[in-house]
CSV table of C-alpha atoms in Angstrom, one decimal:
chain,number,residue,atom,x,y,z
A,1,MET,CA,-39.6,64.2,-0.2
A,2,SER,CA,-39.4,60.4,-0.1
A,3,ASP,CA,-39.4,58.2,2.9
A,4,LEU,CA,-36.3,55.9,3.2
A,5,ALA,CA,-38.0,53.3,5.5
A,6,GLN,CA,-40.0,51.7,2.8
A,7,PRO,CA,-37.1,50.6,0.5
A,8,VAL,CA,-35.1,49.5,3.5
A,9,ALA,CA,-37.8,47.2,4.7
A,10,ARG,CA,-38.6,46.0,1.2
A,11,PHE,CA,-35.2,44.6,0.4
A,12,GLY,CA,-34.5,43.2,3.9
A,13,PHE,CA,-32.0,45.7,5.2
A,14,GLN,CA,-33.5,45.9,8.6
A,15,HIS,CA,-30.6,47.3,10.6
A,16,PRO,CA,-31.3,51.0,11.4
A,17,MET,CA,-27.7,51.9,10.4
A,18,ALA,CA,-27.9,50.1,7.0
A,19,VAL,CA,-28.3,53.4,5.2
A,20,ALA,CA,-25.3,54.9,7.0
A,21,TRP,CA,-23.0,52.1,6.3
A,22,ILE,CA,-23.9,52.0,2.6
A,23,LEU,CA,-23.5,55.7,2.2
A,24,ALA,CA,-20.3,55.6,4.2
A,25,LEU,CA,-18.8,53.2,1.7
A,26,SER,CA,-19.5,55.6,-1.1
A,27,VAL,CA,-18.3,58.7,0.7
A,28,SER,CA,-15.1,57.1,2.0
A,29,LEU,CA,-14.0,56.2,-1.5
A,30,ALA,CA,-13.1,59.8,-2.2
A,31,ASN,CA,-10.8,59.9,0.8
A,32,PHE,CA,-9.3,56.5,0.0
A,33,ASP,CA,-8.4,57.7,-3.5
A,34,VAL,CA,-6.4,60.6,-2.1
A,35,THR,CA,-4.0,58.6,0.1
A,36,VAL,CA,-3.9,55.4,-2.0
A,37,VAL,CA,-2.6,57.5,-5.0
A,38,ALA,CA,0.0,59.2,-2.9
A,39,VAL,CA,2.1,56.1,-2.4
A,40,VAL,CA,2.2,55.2,-6.1
A,41,LEU,CA,3.3,58.7,-7.3
A,42,PRO,CA,6.9,57.7,-7.5
A,43,ALA,CA,6.0,54.8,-9.8
A,44,ILE,CA,3.7,57.0,-11.9
A,45,ARG,CA,6.5,59.6,-12.2
A,46,ASP,CA,9.1,57.1,-13.3
A,47,GLU,CA,6.9,55.3,-15.9
A,48,LEU,CA,5.4,58.4,-17.4
A,49,GLY,CA,8.5,60.5,-17.1
A,50,PHE,CA,6.9,63.2,-15.0
A,51,SER,CA,8.6,66.4,-13.7
A,52,ILE,CA,7.7,67.5,-10.1
A,53,SER,CA,5.0,69.8,-11.5
A,54,ALA,CA,3.4,67.1,-13.6
A,55,THR,CA,3.4,64.8,-10.6
A,56,ALA,CA,1.7,67.4,-8.5
A,57,TRP,CA,-1.0,67.8,-11.2
A,58,VAL,CA,-2.0,64.1,-10.6
A,59,MET,CA,-3.4,65.2,-7.3
A,60,ASP,CA,-4.3,68.8,-8.1
A,61,ALA,CA,-6.4,67.9,-11.1
A,62,TYR,CA,-8.6,65.9,-8.7
A,63,SER,CA,-8.8,68.5,-6.0
A,64,LEU,CA,-9.5,71.4,-8.3
A,65,ALA,CA,-12.3,69.6,-10.1
A,66,PHE,CA,-13.7,68.5,-6.8
A,67,ALA,CA,-13.6,72.0,-5.1
A,68,GLY,CA,-14.9,73.8,-8.2
A,69,SER,CA,-17.9,71.5,-8.8
A,70,LEU,CA,-19.0,70.9,-5.2
A,71,PHE,CA,-21.6,73.6,-5.0
A,72,ALA,CA,-22.9,73.0,-8.5
A,73,ALA,CA,-23.3,69.3,-7.6
A,74,GLY,CA,-25.3,70.3,-4.5
A,75,ALA,CA,-27.6,72.5,-6.5
A,76,LEU,CA,-28.2,69.8,-9.2
A,77,ALA,CA,-28.8,67.1,-6.5
A,78,ASP,CA,-31.4,69.3,-4.8
A,79,ARG,CA,-33.2,69.9,-8.0
A,80,PHE,CA,-32.9,66.6,-9.9
A,81,GLY,CA,-32.6,64.1,-7.0
A,82,ARG,CA,-30.0,63.3,-4.5
A,83,ARG,CA,-30.1,59.5,-5.2
A,84,ARG,CA,-29.9,60.1,-8.9
A,85,MET,CA,-26.8,62.4,-8.6
A,86,LEU,CA,-25.3,59.9,-6.2
A,87,LEU,CA,-25.7,57.1,-8.7
A,88,LEU,CA,-24.5,59.2,-11.6
A,89,GLY,CA,-21.4,60.3,-9.6
A,90,ASN,CA,-20.7,56.8,-8.7
A,91,ALA,CA,-20.9,55.5,-12.3
A,92,GLY,CA,-18.8,58.4,-13.5
A,93,PHE,CA,-16.2,57.8,-10.8
A,94,ALA,CA,-16.0,54.1,-12.0
A,95,LEU,CA,-15.5,55.3,-15.6
A,96,ALA,CA,-12.9,57.8,-14.6
A,97,SER,CA,-11.0,55.2,-12.5
A,98,LEU,CA,-11.0,52.9,-15.5
A,99,LEU,CA,-9.5,55.8,-17.7
A,100,CYS,CA,-6.9,56.4,-15.0
A,101,GLY,CA,-5.8,52.8,-15.2
A,102,LEU,CA,-5.6,52.9,-19.0
A,103,THR,CA,-3.8,56.3,-19.4
A,104,TRP,CA,-0.7,56.5,-21.5
A,105,ASP,CA,0.7,60.0,-20.8
A,106,GLY,CA,0.4,63.0,-18.5
A,107,PRO,CA,-2.6,64.8,-20.2
A,108,SER,CA,-4.7,61.7,-20.3
A,109,LEU,CA,-4.1,61.0,-16.6
A,110,TRP,CA,-4.8,64.6,-15.6
A,111,VAL,CA,-8.1,64.6,-17.5
A,112,ALA,CA,-9.1,61.3,-16.0
A,113,ARG,CA,-8.2,62.5,-12.5
A,114,ALA,CA,-10.2,65.7,-13.0
A,115,LEU,CA,-13.2,63.6,-14.1
A,116,GLN,CA,-12.7,61.6,-10.9
A,117,GLY,CA,-12.8,64.8,-8.8
A,118,LEU,CA,-15.9,66.0,-10.6
A,119,CYS,CA,-17.8,62.8,-10.1
A,120,ALA,CA,-16.6,62.6,-6.4
A,121,ALA,CA,-18.3,65.9,-5.8
A,122,PHE,CA,-21.6,64.5,-7.1
A,123,TYR,CA,-21.6,61.3,-5.1
A,124,ILE,CA,-20.4,63.0,-1.9
A,125,THR,CA,-23.0,65.8,-2.0
A,126,GLY,CA,-25.7,63.3,-2.9
A,127,GLY,CA,-24.6,60.9,-0.2
A,128,LEU,CA,-24.4,63.4,2.6
A,129,ALA,CA,-27.8,64.9,1.6
A,130,ALA,CA,-29.3,61.4,1.6
A,131,ILE,CA,-28.0,60.6,5.0
A,132,SER,CA,-29.3,63.9,6.4
A,133,LEU,CA,-32.8,62.9,5.2
A,134,ALA,CA,-32.5,59.3,6.5
A,135,TYR,CA,-31.5,60.5,10.0
A,136,PRO,CA,-33.3,63.8,10.6
A,137,THR,CA,-32.6,66.2,13.5
A,138,SER,CA,-35.7,64.8,15.3
A,139,ASN,CA,-33.6,61.7,16.1
A,140,ILE,CA,-30.4,63.2,17.4
A,141,ALA,CA,-28.9,59.9,18.6
A,142,ALA,CA,-29.3,58.1,15.4
A,143,ARG,CA,-28.1,61.1,13.4
A,144,ALA,CA,-25.0,61.4,15.5
A,145,ARG,CA,-24.3,57.7,15.1
A,146,ALA,CA,-24.8,57.8,11.4
A,147,PHE,CA,-22.4,60.7,10.9
A,148,GLY,CA,-20.0,59.0,13.3
A,149,ILE,CA,-20.0,55.9,11.0
A,150,ILE,CA,-19.1,58.1,8.1
A,151,GLY,CA,-16.3,59.7,10.0
A,152,VAL,CA,-14.8,56.4,11.2
A,153,THR,CA,-15.1,54.8,7.7
A,154,SER,CA,-13.5,57.8,6.0
A,155,GLY,CA,-10.7,57.9,8.6
A,156,ALA,CA,-10.1,54.2,8.1
A,157,ALA,CA,-10.0,54.7,4.3
A,158,MET,CA,-7.5,57.5,4.6
A,159,ALA,CA,-5.3,55.6,7.1
A,160,LEU,CA,-5.2,52.4,5.3
A,161,GLY,CA,-5.0,53.8,1.7
A,162,PRO,CA,-1.2,54.0,1.5
A,163,THR,CA,-0.6,50.6,2.9
A,164,LEU,CA,-3.3,48.9,0.8
A,165,GLY,CA,-2.1,50.9,-2.2
A,166,GLY,CA,1.5,49.7,-1.6
A,167,PHE,CA,0.5,46.1,-1.5
A,168,VAL,CA,-1.7,46.4,-4.6
A,169,ALA,CA,0.9,48.3,-6.6
A,170,ALA,CA,3.7,45.8,-5.5
A,171,GLY,CA,1.7,42.9,-6.7
A,172,PHE,CA,-0.1,44.2,-9.8
A,173,GLY,CA,1.4,47.6,-10.7
A,174,TRP,CA,0.3,51.2,-10.0
A,175,ARG,CA,-2.6,51.2,-12.4
A,176,TRP,CA,-4.5,48.8,-10.2
A,177,VAL,CA,-4.9,51.3,-7.4
A,178,PHE,CA,-7.4,52.9,-9.8
A,179,LEU,CA,-8.8,49.8,-11.3
A,180,ILE,CA,-9.6,48.4,-7.8
A,181,ASN,CA,-12.3,51.1,-7.5
A,182,LEU,CA,-14.5,49.4,-10.2
A,183,PRO,CA,-15.8,46.5,-8.0
A,184,ILE,CA,-16.3,48.9,-5.1
A,185,CYS,CA,-18.3,51.3,-7.3
A,186,ALA,CA,-20.4,48.3,-8.5
A,187,LEU,CA,-21.1,47.3,-5.0
A,188,CYS,CA,-22.1,50.8,-4.1
A,189,ASP,CA,-24.5,51.0,-7.1
A,190,TRP,CA,-26.1,47.7,-6.2
A,191,ALA,CA,-26.6,48.7,-2.6
A,192,VAL,CA,-27.8,52.3,-3.2
A,193,ARG,CA,-30.4,51.2,-5.7
A,194,ARG,CA,-31.9,48.8,-3.1
A,195,VAL,CA,-31.7,51.0,0.0
A,196,ILE,CA,-31.8,54.7,-0.8
A,197,ALA,CA,-35.0,56.3,-1.8
A,198,GLU,CA,-35.1,59.4,-4.1
A,199,SER,CA,-35.6,62.9,-2.8
A,200,ARG,CA,-35.4,66.4,-4.3
A,201,ASP,CA,-36.2,70.0,-3.5
A,202,GLU,CA,-38.0,71.6,-6.5
A,203,GLU,CA,-37.4,75.1,-5.0
A,204,GLY,CA,-33.7,74.5,-4.3
A,205,ARG,CA,-30.8,76.8,-5.3
A,206,ALA,CA,-30.4,77.5,-9.0
A,207,LEU,CA,-27.2,76.4,-10.7
A,208,ASP,CA,-24.7,79.2,-10.5
A,209,LEU,CA,-22.3,78.6,-13.4
A,210,PRO,CA,-20.6,82.1,-13.2
A,211,GLY,CA,-19.9,81.4,-9.5
A,212,VAL,CA,-18.6,77.9,-10.2
A,213,LEU,CA,-16.2,79.3,-12.9
A,214,LEU,CA,-15.0,82.1,-10.6
A,215,LEU,CA,-14.4,79.7,-7.8
A,216,THR,CA,-12.4,77.2,-10.0
A,217,LEU,CA,-10.3,79.9,-11.6
A,218,ALA,CA,-9.6,81.6,-8.3
A,219,ILE,CA,-8.0,78.4,-7.1
A,220,ALA,CA,-6.5,77.1,-10.4
A,221,LEU,CA,-4.6,80.2,-11.4
A,222,PRO,CA,-2.4,80.4,-8.2
A,223,VAL,CA,-1.9,76.6,-8.4
A,224,GLN,CA,-0.7,76.8,-12.0
A,225,ALA,CA,1.5,79.8,-11.2
A,226,LEU,CA,3.2,77.9,-8.4
A,227,LEU,CA,3.8,74.8,-10.5
A,228,HIS,CA,5.0,76.8,-13.5
A,229,SER,CA,8.4,77.2,-11.9
A,230,ASP,CA,10.2,77.3,-15.2
A,231,GLY,CA,8.2,80.2,-16.5
A,232,ALA,CA,8.9,84.0,-16.1
A,233,PRO,CA,8.4,85.4,-12.6
A,234,VAL,CA,6.1,88.0,-14.0
A,235,TRP,CA,3.7,85.3,-15.2
A,236,ARG,CA,3.6,83.7,-11.7
A,237,TRP,CA,2.8,87.0,-10.1
A,238,LEU,CA,0.2,87.9,-12.7
A,239,ALA,CA,-1.5,84.6,-12.3
A,240,THR,CA,-1.5,84.7,-8.5
A,241,GLY,CA,-2.9,88.3,-8.6
A,242,ALA,CA,-5.5,87.3,-11.1
A,243,GLY,CA,-6.6,84.4,-8.8
A,244,LEU,CA,-6.9,86.8,-5.9
A,245,LEU,CA,-9.0,89.3,-7.9
A,246,LEU,CA,-11.3,86.5,-9.1
A,247,GLY,CA,-11.7,85.4,-5.5
A,248,ILE,CA,-12.8,89.0,-4.6
A,249,ALA,CA,-15.1,89.0,-7.6
A,250,LEU,CA,-16.6,85.7,-6.4
A,251,VAL,CA,-17.4,87.3,-3.0
A,252,TRP,CA,-19.0,90.3,-4.7
A,253,GLN,CA,-21.0,88.2,-7.1
A,254,GLN,CA,-22.3,85.9,-4.3
A,255,LYS,CA,-23.4,88.9,-2.1
A,256,ARG,CA,-25.6,90.1,-4.9
A,257,ARG,CA,-27.5,86.8,-5.3
A,258,ALA,CA,-30.7,86.2,-3.5
A,259,LYS,CA,-29.7,82.5,-2.9
A,260,PRO,CA,-25.9,82.4,-3.0
A,261,MET,CA,-24.1,79.1,-3.4
A,262,LEU,CA,-21.8,80.3,-0.7
A,263,ASP,CA,-22.7,83.1,1.7
A,264,PRO,CA,-19.8,85.4,2.7
A,265,MET,CA,-21.7,86.2,5.8
A,266,LEU,CA,-20.8,82.8,7.2
A,267,PHE,CA,-17.4,84.4,8.0
A,268,ARG,CA,-18.7,87.5,9.7
A,269,ARG,CA,-17.5,86.2,13.1
A,270,ARG,CA,-13.9,86.0,14.0
A,271,GLU,CA,-14.2,82.4,15.1
A,272,ALA,CA,-15.4,81.4,11.6
A,273,ILE,CA,-12.4,83.2,10.1
A,274,GLY,CA,-10.2,81.3,12.5
A,275,ILE,CA,-11.8,77.9,11.5
A,276,GLY,CA,-11.4,78.8,7.9
A,277,CYS,CA,-7.7,79.4,8.4
A,278,LEU,CA,-7.4,76.1,10.2
A,279,LEU,CA,-9.0,74.3,7.3
A,280,LEU,CA,-6.5,75.8,4.9
A,281,SER,CA,-3.6,75.3,7.2
A,282,LEU,CA,-4.4,71.6,7.9
A,283,SER,CA,-4.7,70.8,4.2
A,284,ALA,CA,-1.5,72.7,3.3
A,285,GLY,CA,0.5,71.5,6.3
A,286,TYR,CA,-0.6,67.9,6.7
A,287,TRP,CA,-2.4,66.6,3.6
A,288,ALA,CA,-0.1,68.2,1.1
A,289,THR,CA,2.9,66.8,3.0
A,290,LEU,CA,1.3,63.4,2.7
A,291,ILE,CA,1.8,63.5,-1.0
A,292,TYR,CA,5.5,64.3,-0.9
A,293,LEU,CA,6.4,61.8,1.9
A,294,PRO,CA,6.4,58.7,-0.4
A,295,LEU,CA,8.7,60.6,-2.9
A,296,TYR,CA,11.0,61.6,0.0
A,297,LEU,CA,11.1,58.1,1.5
A,298,LEU,CA,12.0,56.6,-1.9
A,299,ALA,CA,14.7,59.2,-2.5
A,300,ALA,CA,16.3,59.1,1.0
A,301,PHE,CA,15.9,55.5,1.9
A,302,GLY,CA,15.2,53.6,-1.3
A,303,LEU,CA,11.9,52.1,0.0
A,304,ASP,CA,10.0,50.2,-2.6
A,305,VAL,CA,6.3,50.7,-3.0
A,306,GLU,CA,5.3,48.0,-0.5
A,307,ARG,CA,7.7,49.2,2.3
A,308,ASN,CA,6.7,52.8,1.4
A,309,GLY,CA,3.1,51.9,2.1
A,310,LEU,CA,3.9,50.4,5.5
A,311,ALA,CA,6.1,53.3,6.5
A,312,MET,CA,3.2,55.7,5.6
A,313,LEU,CA,1.2,54.1,8.4
A,314,ALA,CA,3.2,56.3,10.8
A,315,ALA,CA,1.7,59.4,9.1
A,316,THR,CA,-1.9,58.0,8.7
A,317,LEU,CA,-2.9,55.7,11.6
A,318,PRO,CA,-3.0,58.5,14.2
A,319,MET,CA,-5.7,60.0,12.0
A,320,LEU,CA,-7.8,56.9,12.7
A,321,VAL,CA,-7.2,56.4,16.4
A,322,LEU,CA,-6.8,59.9,17.8
A,323,PRO,CA,-10.1,61.7,16.9
A,324,PRO,CA,-11.7,60.5,20.2
A,325,VAL,CA,-8.8,62.2,22.0
A,326,GLY,CA,-9.7,65.4,20.2
A,327,VAL,CA,-13.3,65.1,21.2
A,328,TRP,CA,-12.3,64.5,24.9
A,329,ALA,CA,-9.9,67.4,24.8
A,330,THR,CA,-12.6,69.7,23.4
A,331,GLN,CA,-15.0,68.8,26.1
A,332,ARG,CA,-12.4,69.1,28.8
A,333,TYR,CA,-10.3,72.1,27.7
A,334,GLY,CA,-12.4,73.8,24.9
A,335,TRP,CA,-11.9,74.6,21.2
A,336,GLN,CA,-9.1,77.1,21.6
A,337,VAL,CA,-6.8,74.9,23.6
A,338,THR,CA,-7.5,71.8,21.6
A,339,PHE,CA,-7.0,73.3,18.1
A,340,THR,CA,-4.0,75.3,19.2
A,341,GLY,CA,-2.4,72.3,20.8
A,342,GLY,CA,-3.1,70.1,17.9
A,343,MET,CA,-1.7,72.5,15.4
A,344,LEU,CA,1.4,73.0,17.5
A,345,LEU,CA,2.0,69.3,17.6
A,346,LEU,CA,1.6,69.2,13.8
A,347,THR,CA,4.1,72.1,13.5
A,348,ALA,CA,6.6,70.4,15.8
A,349,GLY,CA,6.4,67.1,13.8
A,350,LEU,CA,6.9,68.9,10.5
A,351,ALA,CA,9.8,70.9,11.9
A,352,LEU,CA,11.4,67.7,13.2
A,353,LEU,CA,10.9,66.1,9.8
A,354,ALA,CA,12.5,69.1,8.1
A,355,PHE,CA,15.5,68.8,10.5
A,356,ALA,CA,15.8,65.1,10.0
A,357,THR,CA,15.7,65.5,6.3
A,358,LEU,CA,18.3,68.3,6.3
A,359,GLN,CA,20.7,66.2,8.6
A,360,GLY,CA,20.2,63.0,6.7
A,361,ALA,CA,18.9,61.3,9.9
A,362,SER,CA,17.9,57.7,10.4
A,363,LEU,CA,14.6,56.3,9.2
A,364,TRP,CA,13.5,55.8,12.8
A,365,LEU,CA,13.7,59.6,13.5
A,366,VAL,CA,11.8,60.3,10.3
A,367,LEU,CA,9.1,57.8,11.4
A,368,GLY,CA,9.0,59.4,14.8
A,369,ALA,CA,8.5,62.8,13.2
A,370,MET,CA,5.7,61.4,11.0
A,371,LEU,CA,3.9,60.0,14.1
A,372,LEU,CA,4.2,63.4,15.9
A,373,LEU,CA,2.8,65.4,13.0
A,374,ALA,CA,0.0,62.9,12.3
A,375,SER,CA,-0.9,63.0,16.0
A,376,GLY,CA,-1.4,66.8,15.8
A,377,ALA,CA,-3.5,66.4,12.7
A,378,GLY,CA,-5.5,63.5,14.2
A,379,ILE,CA,-6.5,65.6,17.2
A,380,SER,CA,-7.7,68.5,15.0
A,381,ASN,CA,-8.8,67.2,11.6
A,382,SER,CA,-12.0,65.4,12.5
A,383,GLN,CA,-13.5,68.3,14.3
A,384,VAL,CA,-12.6,71.4,12.4
A,385,SER,CA,-15.3,71.0,9.7
A,386,GLY,CA,-17.9,70.4,12.3
A,387,ALA,CA,-16.8,73.5,14.1
A,388,LEU,CA,-17.6,75.7,11.0
A,389,VAL,CA,-21.0,74.0,10.7
A,390,ALA,CA,-21.6,74.7,14.4
A,391,LEU,CA,-21.0,78.4,13.9
A,392,ALA,CA,-23.5,78.6,11.0
A,393,PRO,CA,-27.2,79.3,11.4
A,394,PRO,CA,-29.3,76.2,11.1
A,395,ASP,CA,-30.6,77.0,7.6
A,396,ARG,CA,-26.9,77.4,6.4
A,397,ALA,CA,-25.6,74.2,7.9
A,398,GLY,CA,-25.4,72.4,4.5
A,399,MET,CA,-23.7,75.4,2.9
A,400,ALA,CA,-21.2,75.6,5.8
A,401,SER,CA,-20.4,71.9,5.4
A,402,ALA,CA,-19.8,72.4,1.6
A,403,MET,CA,-17.7,75.5,2.3
A,404,ALA,CA,-15.5,73.5,4.8
A,405,THR,CA,-14.9,70.8,2.1
A,406,THR,CA,-14.1,73.4,-0.5
A,407,LEU,CA,-11.6,75.2,1.8
A,408,ARG,CA,-10.0,71.8,2.5
A,409,GLN,CA,-9.6,71.0,-1.2
A,410,ALA,CA,-8.4,74.5,-2.0
A,411,GLY,CA,-5.8,74.3,0.8
A,412,PHE,CA,-4.8,70.9,-0.4
A,413,ALA,CA,-4.4,72.0,-4.1
A,414,ILE,CA,-2.5,75.1,-3.2
A,415,GLY,CA,-0.4,73.3,-0.6
A,416,ILE,CA,0.7,70.6,-3.1
A,417,ALA,CA,1.7,73.3,-5.6
A,418,LEU,CA,3.5,75.4,-3.0
A,419,LEU,CA,5.6,72.5,-1.6
A,420,GLY,CA,6.4,71.4,-5.1
A,421,ALA,CA,7.5,74.9,-6.1
A,422,VAL,CA,9.8,75.4,-3.1
A,423,SER,CA,11.3,72.0,-3.2
A,424,GLY,CA,11.9,71.7,-6.9
A,425,GLY,CA,11.3,68.0,-6.5
A,426,VAL,CA,14.6,67.5,-4.6
A,427,ASP,CA,14.8,69.8,-1.6
A,428,TYR,CA,12.4,68.1,0.7
A,429,ALA,CA,13.7,69.8,3.8
A,430,VAL,CA,12.6,73.2,2.5
A,431,ALA,CA,9.2,71.7,1.6
A,432,PHE,CA,8.6,70.3,5.0
A,433,GLY,CA,9.8,73.6,6.6
A,434,VAL,CA,7.2,75.5,4.6
A,435,ALA,CA,4.6,73.0,5.6
A,436,ALA,CA,5.6,73.6,9.3
A,437,ALA,CA,5.2,77.4,8.7
A,438,ALA,CA,1.7,76.8,7.3
A,439,ALA,CA,0.8,74.7,10.4
A,440,ALA,CA,2.2,77.4,12.7
A,441,LEU,CA,-0.1,79.9,11.0
A,442,GLY,CA,-3.0,77.7,11.8
A,443,ALA,CA,-2.0,77.5,15.5
A,444,ILE,CA,-1.7,81.3,15.7
A,445,ALA,CA,-5.2,81.7,14.1
A,446,ALA,CA,-6.7,79.2,16.6
A,447,ALA,CA,-5.0,81.0,19.6
A,448,LEU,CA,-6.1,84.5,18.5
A,449,THR,CA,-9.6,83.9,17.2
A,450,LEU,CA,-11.1,81.0,19.1
A,451,ARG,CA,-12.6,80.8,22.6
A,452,LYS,CA,-13.2,77.9,24.9
A,453,THR,CA,-16.6,77.4,23.3
A,454,LEU,CA,-18.0,78.4,19.8
A,455,SER,CA,-21.4,79.6,21.1
């Protein structure tokens, strides 16, 4: 295992947090690309003539590829080098972003977005592994600060994505929200080569291709069933049932492996089950709603892409400024009260948004609802992944972190498909009502399964 101090000193990066800031730039790009694309979906739909299901696949192709390849990326990074996988993922993401900017129809854009998701899995797993090695558990203060930098940077990327995307698209067109990734990826490549040393684990987990295939299909089949609204109902039920069966087969297959890529025993405690439900609920209730808000704002108020981006700040800025409130609330009131309260705020905001949409209310009421729902998400979102890691044994912490990310992406993909299916691309009140129901399920799960502490 290589020491990171030598390359940092050699190239003059003397600040102890230099590695954290460089890796944070790489990791936050994946979060930026989620929200920045959301605001240009109306323009993509209009230029390429997309239906609601085709529009949803712009996001779901990314999420499915990301979730399905995350564990494989981790195994390959352990075996062939974390820095190498980080650089390969970064280069691939740049190429995929270029392809997204040059696409000419639906299939070419979906393939490019899937390639983006695949490469994002590689540079995120490589980046998080590298930062864990750079700041070991023996230096708790530096490690906490490093992961805090990643959290703040990712939050800023998510919060500012729609606004920056709106300005870029207004000035240069929607394709440039993808092309702008190229100089950022070039900067990441330059910095990583000069600061991050190589490390690998020759005895790491073997690549589990059957497990990766089962995981991907278990998520993809229900998503396709939901988006295939014009097909026969029997097909939708069969595809959804097949996805469920493949999920069960995945659990059985993983239990039989000596070194599983995901250990079902992580969820042997009711608290872990509750946190898993929260991860799915947050993604389906908040993040999936974020994708349909720009479409709704355009349809209801005629906001152009620039004003749409500014309006989306109401639904994203609380995600940047409120996580410290969530930390304080957890320390003061405990996990159960904090997560239940946050999810109830999210539920109330989504319900108010559904009501405002149904009644044709003013833009100000809609913006107020967006602030309310984002406040609930902001209190809960930044801590829920860490809660699952805290529940895992120390030797399963990395697996628990990957599992949390996979659950987020699965909930995001299924949530986008579900809201698209129930709305039909026009009935946004129903979509926001379903999102409110998903958030309410998360609040119920938190209230019934969590205690004041997770110990």
